[in-house]
């Protein structure tokens, strides 16, 4: 018994090995007229495999392109459409440019740096203080995720000053840090209470 993993790789697996075998058979038909009839039948079968697709010119084009691809462009028939060229399939897509800017402290991520850049532009006032406080707490959360063993709030204040290029200068007592651990504990307690109520209810 021959397993599919032992057979050659299908160029278009969505049609299955049975359709691929039909295409392989069509390549062996010497009579051109019979070969054309076989090709037309294969495309009808392919169309029937996806009844949700409407009978449009675009779908028709795609089916004949797929037939050509499955035959490795060796099926000599009269295609009713101008099929895709083999060389166009070998063209590699252009590389997507990725941001090249380097982060000084990668554990804080691009989001924190972007938020700091926004905060720098804010005028002094309560709104800026609240934003800086939120940023500092996000930095603390990111720092704890990166370094679970220790936490130094002064380090957050110093990193905030450095990442803002000295434009955001706050004292440690100016920042109201959220107690992440007690929040997590409170959340776990609430979950346990809810589960207990469900069991009792």
PDB file of N, CA and C in Angstrom, residues 85-185:
ATOM      1  N   UNK A  85       1.169  32.678 -17.281  1.00  0.00           N
ATOM      2  CA  UNK A  85       2.454  32.195 -17.781  1.00  0.00           C
ATOM      3  C   UNK A  85       3.256  31.583 -16.643  1.00  0.00           C
ATOM      4  N   UNK A  86       3.947  30.489 -16.964  1.00  0.00           N
ATOM      5  CA  UNK A  86       4.685  29.754 -15.938  1.00  0.00           C
ATOM      6  C   UNK A  86       5.746  30.634 -15.276  1.00  0.00           C
ATOM      7  N   UNK A  87       6.428  31.435 -16.074  1.00  0.00           N
ATOM      8  CA  UNK A  87       7.507  32.248 -15.517  1.00  0.00           C
ATOM      9  C   UNK A  87       6.995  33.307 -14.533  1.00  0.00           C
ATOM     10  N   UNK A  88       5.725  33.704 -14.688  1.00  0.00           N
ATOM     11  CA  UNK A  88       5.173  34.709 -13.772  1.00  0.00           C
ATOM     12  C   UNK A  88       4.945  34.131 -12.379  1.00  0.00           C
ATOM     13  N   UNK A  89       4.814  32.800 -12.301  1.00  0.00           N
ATOM     14  CA  UNK A  89       4.618  32.168 -10.996  1.00  0.00           C
ATOM     15  C   UNK A  89       5.916  32.068 -10.217  1.00  0.00           C
ATOM     16  N   UNK A  90       7.035  32.153 -10.910  1.00  0.00           N
ATOM     17  CA  UNK A  90       8.337  32.020 -10.271  1.00  0.00           C
ATOM     18  C   UNK A  90       8.879  33.342  -9.750  1.00  0.00           C
ATOM     19  N   UNK A  91       8.164  34.437 -10.029  1.00  0.00           N
ATOM     20  CA  UNK A  91       8.617  35.754  -9.585  1.00  0.00           C
ATOM     21  C   UNK A  91       8.420  35.864  -8.081  1.00  0.00           C
ATOM     22  N   UNK A  92       9.479  36.153  -7.367  1.00  0.00           N
ATOM     23  CA  UNK A  92       9.396  36.292  -5.911  1.00  0.00           C
ATOM     24  C   UNK A  92       8.807  37.661  -5.546  1.00  0.00           C
ATOM     25  N   UNK A  93       7.915  37.689  -4.573  1.00  0.00           N
ATOM     26  CA  UNK A  93       7.358  38.988  -4.162  1.00  0.00           C
ATOM     27  C   UNK A  93       8.441  39.876  -3.567  1.00  0.00           C
ATOM     28  N   UNK A  94       8.228  41.177  -3.698  1.00  0.00           N
ATOM     29  CA  UNK A  94       9.197  42.115  -3.140  1.00  0.00           C
ATOM     30  C   UNK A  94       9.195  42.008  -1.620  1.00  0.00           C
ATOM     31  N   UNK A  95      10.357  42.216  -1.038  1.00  0.00           N
ATOM     32  CA  UNK A  95      10.485  42.151   0.410  1.00  0.00           C
ATOM     33  C   UNK A  95       9.701  43.297   1.059  1.00  0.00           C
ATOM     34  N   UNK A  96       8.984  42.942   2.109  1.00  0.00           N
ATOM     35  CA  UNK A  96       8.254  43.962   2.856  1.00  0.00           C
ATOM     36  C   UNK A  96       9.252  44.678   3.756  1.00  0.00           C
ATOM     37  N   UNK A  97       9.370  45.994   3.603  1.00  0.00           N
ATOM     38  CA  UNK A  97      10.332  46.707   4.455  1.00  0.00           C
ATOM     39  C   UNK A  97       9.865  46.742   5.898  1.00  0.00           C
ATOM     40  N   UNK A  98      10.728  46.367   6.798  1.00  0.00           N
ATOM     41  CA  UNK A  98      10.420  46.417   8.227  1.00  0.00           C
ATOM     42  C   UNK A  98      11.097  47.637   8.851  1.00  0.00           C
ATOM     43  N   UNK A  99      10.474  48.190   9.872  1.00  0.00           N
ATOM     44  CA  UNK A  99      11.095  49.351  10.522  1.00  0.00           C
ATOM     45  C   UNK A  99      12.483  48.989  11.037  1.00  0.00           C
ATOM     46  N   UNK A 100      13.433  49.831  10.728  1.00  0.00           N
ATOM     47  CA  UNK A 100      14.816  49.560  11.106  1.00  0.00           C
ATOM     48  C   UNK A 100      15.236  50.264  12.397  1.00  0.00           C
ATOM     49  N   UNK A 101      14.320  51.047  12.950  1.00  0.00           N
ATOM     50  CA  UNK A 101      14.678  51.786  14.164  1.00  0.00           C
ATOM     51  C   UNK A 101      14.931  50.822  15.314  1.00  0.00           C
ATOM     52  N   UNK A 102      16.028  51.066  16.026  1.00  0.00           N
ATOM     53  CA  UNK A 102      16.399  50.195  17.134  1.00  0.00           C
ATOM     54  C   UNK A 102      15.823  50.735  18.435  1.00  0.00           C
ATOM     55  N   UNK A 103      15.311  49.823  19.252  1.00  0.00           N
ATOM     56  CA  UNK A 103      14.783  50.200  20.557  1.00  0.00           C
ATOM     57  C   UNK A 103      15.886  50.058  21.596  1.00  0.00           C
ATOM     58  N   UNK A 104      16.023  51.066  22.436  1.00  0.00           N
ATOM     59  CA  UNK A 104      17.075  51.030  23.456  1.00  0.00           C
ATOM     60  C   UNK A 104      16.801  49.930  24.472  1.00  0.00           C
ATOM     61  N   UNK A 105      15.549  49.857  24.937  1.00  0.00           N
ATOM     62  CA  UNK A 105      15.140  48.803  25.856  1.00  0.00           C
ATOM     63  C   UNK A 105      14.013  48.017  25.187  1.00  0.00           C
ATOM     64  N   UNK A 106      14.362  46.888  24.613  1.00  0.00           N
ATOM     65  CA  UNK A 106      13.411  46.146  23.789  1.00  0.00           C
ATOM     66  C   UNK A 106      12.247  45.571  24.599  1.00  0.00           C
ATOM     67  N   UNK A 107      12.461  45.347  25.900  1.00  0.00           N
ATOM     68  CA  UNK A 107      11.385  44.749  26.699  1.00  0.00           C
ATOM     69  C   UNK A 107      10.195  45.701  26.852  1.00  0.00           C
ATOM     70  N   UNK A 108      10.414  46.993  26.646  1.00  0.00           N
ATOM     71  CA  UNK A 108       9.293  47.935  26.703  1.00  0.00           C
ATOM     72  C   UNK A 108       8.498  47.958  25.396  1.00  0.00           C
ATOM     73  N   UNK A 109       9.162  47.644  24.293  1.00  0.00           N
ATOM     74  CA  UNK A 109       8.460  47.572  23.018  1.00  0.00           C
ATOM     75  C   UNK A 109       8.259  48.920  22.345  1.00  0.00           C
ATOM     76  N   UNK A 110       7.835  48.853  21.091  1.00  0.00           N
ATOM     77  CA  UNK A 110       7.626  50.051  20.270  1.00  0.00           C
ATOM     78  C   UNK A 110       6.450  50.877  20.776  1.00  0.00           C
ATOM     79  N   UNK A 111       5.419  50.202  21.315  1.00  0.00           N
ATOM     80  CA  UNK A 111       4.228  50.912  21.772  1.00  0.00           C
ATOM     81  C   UNK A 111       4.571  51.930  22.855  1.00  0.00           C
ATOM     82  N   UNK A 112       5.370  51.518  23.842  1.00  0.00           N
ATOM     83  CA  UNK A 112       5.751  52.413  24.941  1.00  0.00           C
ATOM     84  C   UNK A 112       6.548  53.600  24.412  1.00  0.00           C
ATOM     85  N   UNK A 113       7.491  53.320  23.505  1.00  0.00           N
ATOM     86  CA  UNK A 113       8.297  54.403  22.949  1.00  0.00           C
ATOM     87  C   UNK A 113       7.423  55.406  22.192  1.00  0.00           C
ATOM     88  N   UNK A 114       6.453  54.880  21.451  1.00  0.00           N
ATOM     89  CA  UNK A 114       5.542  55.773  20.713  1.00  0.00           C
ATOM     90  C   UNK A 114       4.718  56.629  21.671  1.00  0.00           C
ATOM     91  N   UNK A 115       4.265  56.021  22.773  1.00  0.00           N
ATOM     92  CA  UNK A 115       3.473  56.760  23.755  1.00  0.00           C
ATOM     93  C   UNK A 115       4.317  57.837  24.439  1.00  0.00           C
ATOM     94  N   UNK A 116       5.568  57.528  24.698  1.00  0.00           N
ATOM     95  CA  UNK A 116       6.464  58.529  25.290  1.00  0.00           C
ATOM     96  C   UNK A 116       6.640  59.708  24.328  1.00  0.00           C
ATOM     97  N   UNK A 117       6.817  59.406  23.052  1.00  0.00           N
ATOM     98  CA  UNK A 117       6.965  60.464  22.045  1.00  0.00           C
ATOM     99  C   UNK A 117       5.733  61.362  21.996  1.00  0.00           C
ATOM    100  N   UNK A 118       4.556  60.749  22.193  1.00  0.00           N
ATOM    101  CA  UNK A 118       3.308  61.533  22.222  1.00  0.00           C
ATOM    102  C   UNK A 118       3.266  62.397  23.477  1.00  0.00           C
ATOM    103  N   UNK A 119       3.621  61.806  24.619  1.00  0.00           N
ATOM    104  CA  UNK A 119       3.558  62.532  25.897  1.00  0.00           C
ATOM    105  C   UNK A 119       4.489  63.737  25.907  1.00  0.00           C
ATOM    106  N   UNK A 120       5.627  63.613  25.247  1.00  0.00           N
ATOM    107  CA  UNK A 120       6.607  64.708  25.193  1.00  0.00           C
ATOM    108  C   UNK A 120       5.979  65.961  24.579  1.00  0.00           C
ATOM    109  N   UNK A 121       5.060  65.763  23.634  1.00  0.00           N
ATOM    110  CA  UNK A 121       4.462  66.888  22.912  1.00  0.00           C
ATOM    111  C   UNK A 121       3.302  67.533  23.671  1.00  0.00           C
ATOM    112  N   UNK A 122       2.838  66.882  24.738  1.00  0.00           N
ATOM    113  CA  UNK A 122       1.728  67.432  25.520  1.00  0.00           C
ATOM    114  C   UNK A 122       2.200  68.648  26.318  1.00  0.00           C
ATOM    115  N   UNK A 123       1.287  69.581  26.476  1.00  0.00           N
ATOM    116  CA  UNK A 123       1.570  70.724  27.344  1.00  0.00           C
ATOM    117  C   UNK A 123       1.490  70.262  28.796  1.00  0.00           C
ATOM    118  N   UNK A 124       2.261  70.933  29.660  1.00  0.00           N
ATOM    119  CA  UNK A 124       2.258  70.577  31.079  1.00  0.00           C
ATOM    120  C   UNK A 124       0.855  70.764  31.644  1.00  0.00           C
ATOM    121  N   UNK A 125       0.436  69.813  32.444  1.00  0.00           N
ATOM    122  CA  UNK A 125      -0.893  69.888  33.037  1.00  0.00           C
ATOM    123  C   UNK A 125      -1.349  68.518  33.497  1.00  0.00           C
ATOM    124  N   UNK A 126      -2.587  68.449  33.964  1.00  0.00           N
ATOM    125  CA  UNK A 126      -3.125  67.211  34.531  1.00  0.00           C
ATOM    126  C   UNK A 126      -3.205  66.091  33.488  1.00  0.00           C
ATOM    127  N   UNK A 127      -3.576  66.447  32.275  1.00  0.00           N
ATOM    128  CA  UNK A 127      -3.709  65.429  31.225  1.00  0.00           C
ATOM    129  C   UNK A 127      -2.363  64.761  30.936  1.00  0.00           C
ATOM    130  N   UNK A 128      -1.307  65.561  30.898  1.00  0.00           N
ATOM    131  CA  UNK A 128       0.026  65.009  30.665  1.00  0.00           C
ATOM    132  C   UNK A 128       0.457  64.160  31.851  1.00  0.00           C
ATOM    133  N   UNK A 129       0.152  64.600  33.064  1.00  0.00           N
ATOM    134  CA  UNK A 129       0.534  63.836  34.255  1.00  0.00           C
ATOM    135  C   UNK A 129      -0.132  62.460  34.253  1.00  0.00           C
ATOM    136  N   UNK A 130      -1.407  62.429  33.868  1.00  0.00           N
ATOM    137  CA  UNK A 130      -2.123  61.151  33.819  1.00  0.00           C
ATOM    138  C   UNK A 130      -1.539  60.230  32.750  1.00  0.00           C
ATOM    139  N   UNK A 131      -1.195  60.810  31.598  1.00  0.00           N
ATOM    140  CA  UNK A 131      -0.618  60.008  30.517  1.00  0.00           C
ATOM    141  C   UNK A 131       0.742  59.440  30.936  1.00  0.00           C
ATOM    142  N   UNK A 132       1.574  60.273  31.547  1.00  0.00           N
ATOM    143  CA  UNK A 132       2.890  59.819  32.008  1.00  0.00           C
ATOM    144  C   UNK A 132       2.730  58.720  33.057  1.00  0.00           C
ATOM    145  N   UNK A 133       1.727  58.862  33.927  1.00  0.00           N
ATOM    146  CA  UNK A 133       1.473  57.853  34.948  1.00  0.00           C
ATOM    147  C   UNK A 133       1.093  56.512  34.320  1.00  0.00           C
ATOM    148  N   UNK A 134       0.249  56.564  33.287  1.00  0.00           N
ATOM    149  CA  UNK A 134      -0.159  55.339  32.576  1.00  0.00           C
ATOM    150  C   UNK A 134       1.033  54.690  31.878  1.00  0.00           C
ATOM    151  N   UNK A 135       1.878  55.530  31.264  1.00  0.00           N
ATOM    152  CA  UNK A 135       3.065  55.007  30.577  1.00  0.00           C
ATOM    153  C   UNK A 135       3.993  54.331  31.575  1.00  0.00           C
ATOM    154  N   UNK A 136       4.210  54.971  32.720  1.00  0.00           N
ATOM    155  CA  UNK A 136       5.098  54.412  33.741  1.00  0.00           C
ATOM    156  C   UNK A 136       4.576  53.067  34.239  1.00  0.00           C
ATOM    157  N   UNK A 137       3.265  52.956  34.410  1.00  0.00           N
ATOM    158  CA  UNK A 137       2.689  51.687  34.856  1.00  0.00           C
ATOM    159  C   UNK A 137       2.789  50.606  33.785  1.00  0.00           C
ATOM    160  N   UNK A 138       2.644  51.011  32.513  1.00  0.00           N
ATOM    161  CA  UNK A 138       2.817  50.048  31.422  1.00  0.00           C
ATOM    162  C   UNK A 138       4.266  49.575  31.366  1.00  0.00           C
ATOM    163  N   UNK A 139       5.196  50.494  31.562  1.00  0.00           N
ATOM    164  CA  UNK A 139       6.620  50.138  31.583  1.00  0.00           C
ATOM    165  C   UNK A 139       6.910  49.166  32.722  1.00  0.00           C
ATOM    166  N   UNK A 140       6.296  49.434  33.868  1.00  0.00           N
ATOM    167  CA  UNK A 140       6.496  48.552  35.037  1.00  0.00           C
ATOM    168  C   UNK A 140       5.962  47.152  34.745  1.00  0.00           C
ATOM    169  N   UNK A 141       4.807  47.109  34.087  1.00  0.00           N
ATOM    170  CA  UNK A 141       4.199  45.818  33.731  1.00  0.00           C
ATOM    171  C   UNK A 141       5.096  45.059  32.748  1.00  0.00           C
ATOM    172  N   UNK A 142       5.615  45.764  31.745  1.00  0.00           N
ATOM    173  CA  UNK A 142       6.504  45.137  30.755  1.00  0.00           C
ATOM    174  C   UNK A 142       7.797  44.671  31.409  1.00  0.00           C
ATOM    175  N   UNK A 143       8.301  45.491  32.323  1.00  0.00           N
ATOM    176  CA  UNK A 143       9.556  45.154  33.015  1.00  0.00           C
ATOM    177  C   UNK A 143       9.380  43.884  33.852  1.00  0.00           C
ATOM    178  N   UNK A 144       8.241  43.787  34.524  1.00  0.00           N
ATOM    179  CA  UNK A 144       7.968  42.609  35.346  1.00  0.00           C
ATOM    180  C   UNK A 144       7.813  41.351  34.497  1.00  0.00           C
ATOM    181  N   UNK A 145       7.246  41.507  33.308  1.00  0.00           N
ATOM    182  CA  UNK A 145       7.100  40.355  32.412  1.00  0.00           C
ATOM    183  C   UNK A 145       8.467  39.876  31.931  1.00  0.00           C
ATOM    184  N   UNK A 146       9.404  40.820  31.778  1.00  0.00           N
ATOM    185  CA  UNK A 146      10.754  40.501  31.296  1.00  0.00           C
ATOM    186  C   UNK A 146      11.650  40.019  32.439  1.00  0.00           C
ATOM    187  N   UNK A 147      11.475  40.628  33.620  1.00  0.00           N
ATOM    188  CA  UNK A 147      12.322  40.288  34.769  1.00  0.00           C
ATOM    189  C   UNK A 147      11.427  40.061  35.990  1.00  0.00           C
ATOM    190  N   UNK A 148      11.004  38.813  36.164  1.00  0.00           N
ATOM    191  CA  UNK A 148      10.032  38.491  37.220  1.00  0.00           C
ATOM    192  C   UNK A 148      10.660  38.472  38.615  1.00  0.00           C
ATOM    193  N   UNK A 149      11.976  38.433  38.682  1.00  0.00           N
ATOM    194  CA  UNK A 149      12.639  38.265  39.978  1.00  0.00           C
ATOM    195  C   UNK A 149      12.688  39.535  40.814  1.00  0.00           C
ATOM    196  N   UNK A 150      12.811  40.672  40.153  1.00  0.00           N
ATOM    197  CA  UNK A 150      12.956  41.909  40.928  1.00  0.00           C
ATOM    198  C   UNK A 150      12.262  43.069  40.235  1.00  0.00           C
ATOM    199  N   UNK A 151      11.936  44.075  41.031  1.00  0.00           N
ATOM    200  CA  UNK A 151      11.284  45.258  40.489  1.00  0.00           C
ATOM    201  C   UNK A 151      11.762  46.476  41.257  1.00  0.00           C
ATOM    202  N   UNK A 152      12.303  47.454  40.528  1.00  0.00           N
ATOM    203  CA  UNK A 152      12.786  48.691  41.127  1.00  0.00           C
ATOM    204  C   UNK A 152      12.046  49.840  40.455  1.00  0.00           C
ATOM    205  N   UNK A 153      11.122  50.443  41.187  1.00  0.00           N
ATOM    206  CA  UNK A 153      10.322  51.523  40.599  1.00  0.00           C
ATOM    207  C   UNK A 153      11.186  52.713  40.181  1.00  0.00           C
ATOM    208  N   UNK A 154      12.285  52.923  40.874  1.00  0.00           N
ATOM    209  CA  UNK A 154      13.187  54.015  40.513  1.00  0.00           C
ATOM    210  C   UNK A 154      13.762  53.785  39.117  1.00  0.00           C
ATOM    211  N   UNK A 155      13.970  52.526  38.782  1.00  0.00           N
ATOM    212  CA  UNK A 155      14.489  52.166  37.460  1.00  0.00           C
ATOM    213  C   UNK A 155      13.521  52.604  36.369  1.00  0.00           C
ATOM    214  N   UNK A 156      12.226  52.466  36.634  1.00  0.00           N
ATOM    215  CA  UNK A 156      11.203  52.879  35.671  1.00  0.00           C
ATOM    216  C   UNK A 156      11.274  54.380  35.435  1.00  0.00           C
ATOM    217  N   UNK A 157      11.384  55.132  36.494  1.00  0.00           N
ATOM    218  CA  UNK A 157      11.472  56.597  36.394  1.00  0.00           C
ATOM    219  C   UNK A 157      12.719  57.009  35.600  1.00  0.00           C
ATOM    220  N   UNK A 158      13.825  56.339  35.873  1.00  0.00           N
ATOM    221  CA  UNK A 158      15.075  56.649  35.169  1.00  0.00           C
ATOM    222  C   UNK A 158      14.989  56.281  33.680  1.00  0.00           C
ATOM    223  N   UNK A 159      14.375  55.135  33.385  1.00  0.00           N
ATOM    224  CA  UNK A 159      14.227  54.709  31.984  1.00  0.00           C
ATOM    225  C   UNK A 159      13.287  55.645  31.231  1.00  0.00           C
ATOM    226  N   UNK A 160      12.246  56.104  31.912  1.00  0.00           N
ATOM    227  CA  UNK A 160      11.316  57.054  31.308  1.00  0.00           C
ATOM    228  C   UNK A 160      12.039  58.343  30.938  1.00  0.00           C
ATOM    229  N   UNK A 161      12.900  58.816  31.821  1.00  0.00           N
ATOM    230  CA  UNK A 161      13.696  60.019  31.568  1.00  0.00           C
ATOM    231  C   UNK A 161      14.619  59.804  30.369  1.00  0.00           C
ATOM    232  N   UNK A 162      15.242  58.623  30.310  1.00  0.00           N
ATOM    233  CA  UNK A 162      16.192  58.337  29.240  1.00  0.00           C
ATOM    234  C   UNK A 162      15.493  58.161  27.893  1.00  0.00           C
ATOM    235  N   UNK A 163      14.380  57.426  27.881  1.00  0.00           N
ATOM    236  CA  UNK A 163      13.662  57.171  26.631  1.00  0.00           C
ATOM    237  C   UNK A 163      13.014  58.434  26.067  1.00  0.00           C
ATOM    238  N   UNK A 164      12.748  59.408  26.941  1.00  0.00           N
ATOM    239  CA  UNK A 164      12.176  60.679  26.483  1.00  0.00           C
ATOM    240  C   UNK A 164      13.270  61.695  26.170  1.00  0.00           C
ATOM    241  N   UNK A 165      14.525  61.224  26.199  1.00  0.00           N
ATOM    242  CA  UNK A 165      15.685  62.087  25.944  1.00  0.00           C
ATOM    243  C   UNK A 165      15.705  63.266  26.915  1.00  0.00           C
ATOM    244  N   UNK A 166      15.350  62.994  28.173  1.00  0.00           N
ATOM    245  CA  UNK A 166      15.401  63.995  29.222  1.00  0.00           C
ATOM    246  C   UNK A 166      14.236  64.960  29.235  1.00  0.00           C
ATOM    247  N   UNK A 167      13.214  64.704  28.402  1.00  0.00           N
ATOM    248  CA  UNK A 167      12.090  65.645  28.312  1.00  0.00           C
ATOM    249  C   UNK A 167      10.974  65.336  29.299  1.00  0.00           C
ATOM    250  N   UNK A 168      10.971  64.123  29.834  1.00  0.00           N
ATOM    251  CA  UNK A 168       9.991  63.782  30.865  1.00  0.00           C
ATOM    252  C   UNK A 168      10.771  63.457  32.138  1.00  0.00           C
ATOM    253  N   UNK A 169      10.723  64.391  33.060  1.00  0.00           N
ATOM    254  CA  UNK A 169      11.451  64.227  34.312  1.00  0.00           C
ATOM    255  C   UNK A 169      10.458  64.269  35.459  1.00  0.00           C
ATOM    256  N   UNK A 170      10.305  63.118  36.116  1.00  0.00           N
ATOM    257  CA  UNK A 170       9.379  63.039  37.236  1.00  0.00           C
ATOM    258  C   UNK A 170      10.096  62.401  38.418  1.00  0.00           C
ATOM    259  N   UNK A 171       9.631  62.710  39.598  1.00  0.00           N
ATOM    260  CA  UNK A 171      10.165  62.077  40.805  1.00  0.00           C
ATOM    261  C   UNK A 171       9.380  60.807  41.074  1.00  0.00           C
ATOM    262  N   UNK A 172       9.987  59.911  41.800  1.00  0.00           N
ATOM    263  CA  UNK A 172       9.345  58.623  42.093  1.00  0.00           C
ATOM    264  C   UNK A 172       7.998  58.814  42.786  1.00  0.00           C
ATOM    265  N   UNK A 173       7.946  59.807  43.700  1.00  0.00           N
ATOM    266  CA  UNK A 173       6.698  60.030  44.441  1.00  0.00           C
ATOM    267  C   UNK A 173       5.590  60.650  43.580  1.00  0.00           C
ATOM    268  N   UNK A 174       5.961  61.128  42.369  1.00  0.00           N
ATOM    269  CA  UNK A 174       4.953  61.702  41.476  1.00  0.00           C
ATOM    270  C   UNK A 174       4.151  60.621  40.733  1.00  0.00           C
ATOM    271  N   UNK A 175       4.679  59.402  40.724  1.00  0.00           N
ATOM    272  CA  UNK A 175       4.027  58.323  39.989  1.00  0.00           C
ATOM    273  C   UNK A 175       3.223  57.454  40.951  1.00  0.00           C
ATOM    274  N   UNK A 176       1.972  57.216  40.579  1.00  0.00           N
ATOM    275  CA  UNK A 176       1.124  56.330  41.374  1.00  0.00           C
ATOM    276  C   UNK A 176       1.133  54.960  40.690  1.00  0.00           C
ATOM    277  N   UNK A 177       1.954  54.060  41.218  1.00  0.00           N
ATOM    278  CA  UNK A 177       2.053  52.730  40.623  1.00  0.00           C
ATOM    279  C   UNK A 177       0.914  51.838  41.094  1.00  0.00           C
ATOM    280  N   UNK A 178       0.329  51.113  40.155  1.00  0.00           N
ATOM    281  CA  UNK A 178      -0.725  50.166  40.494  1.00  0.00           C
ATOM    282  C   UNK A 178      -0.078  48.916  41.094  1.00  0.00           C
ATOM    283  N   UNK A 179      -0.776  48.305  42.022  1.00  0.00           N
ATOM    284  CA  UNK A 179      -0.274  47.072  42.647  1.00  0.00           C
ATOM    285  C   UNK A 179      -0.712  45.900  41.777  1.00  0.00           C
ATOM    286  N   UNK A 180       0.158  45.501  40.854  1.00  0.00           N
ATOM    287  CA  UNK A 180      -0.184  44.455  39.898  1.00  0.00           C
ATOM    288  C   UNK A 180      -0.438  43.123  40.587  1.00  0.00           C
ATOM    289  N   UNK A 181       0.346  42.827  41.604  1.00  0.00           N
ATOM    290  CA  UNK A 181       0.210  41.520  42.243  1.00  0.00           C
ATOM    291  C   UNK A 181      -1.122  41.386  42.977  1.00  0.00           C
ATOM    292  N   UNK A 182      -1.525  42.469  43.693  1.00  0.00           N
ATOM    293  CA  UNK A 182      -2.791  42.381  44.407  1.00  0.00           C
ATOM    294  C   UNK A 182      -3.964  42.393  43.437  1.00  0.00           C
ATOM    295  N   UNK A 183      -3.790  43.076  42.281  1.00  0.00           N
ATOM    296  CA  UNK A 183      -4.836  43.039  41.258  1.00  0.00           C
ATOM    297  C   UNK A 183      -5.022  41.624  40.732  1.00  0.00           C
ATOM    298  N   UNK A 184      -3.884  40.950  40.480  1.00  0.00           N
ATOM    299  CA  UNK A 184      -3.949  39.573  39.994  1.00  0.00           C
ATOM    300  C   UNK A 184      -4.578  38.657  41.033  1.00  0.00           C
ATOM    301  N   UNK A 185      -4.215  38.871  42.312  1.00  0.00           N
ATOM    302  CA  UNK A 185      -4.770  38.055  43.382  1.00  0.00           C
ATOM    303  C   UNK A 185      -6.267  38.293  43.505  1.00  0.00           C
TER     304      UNK A 185
END
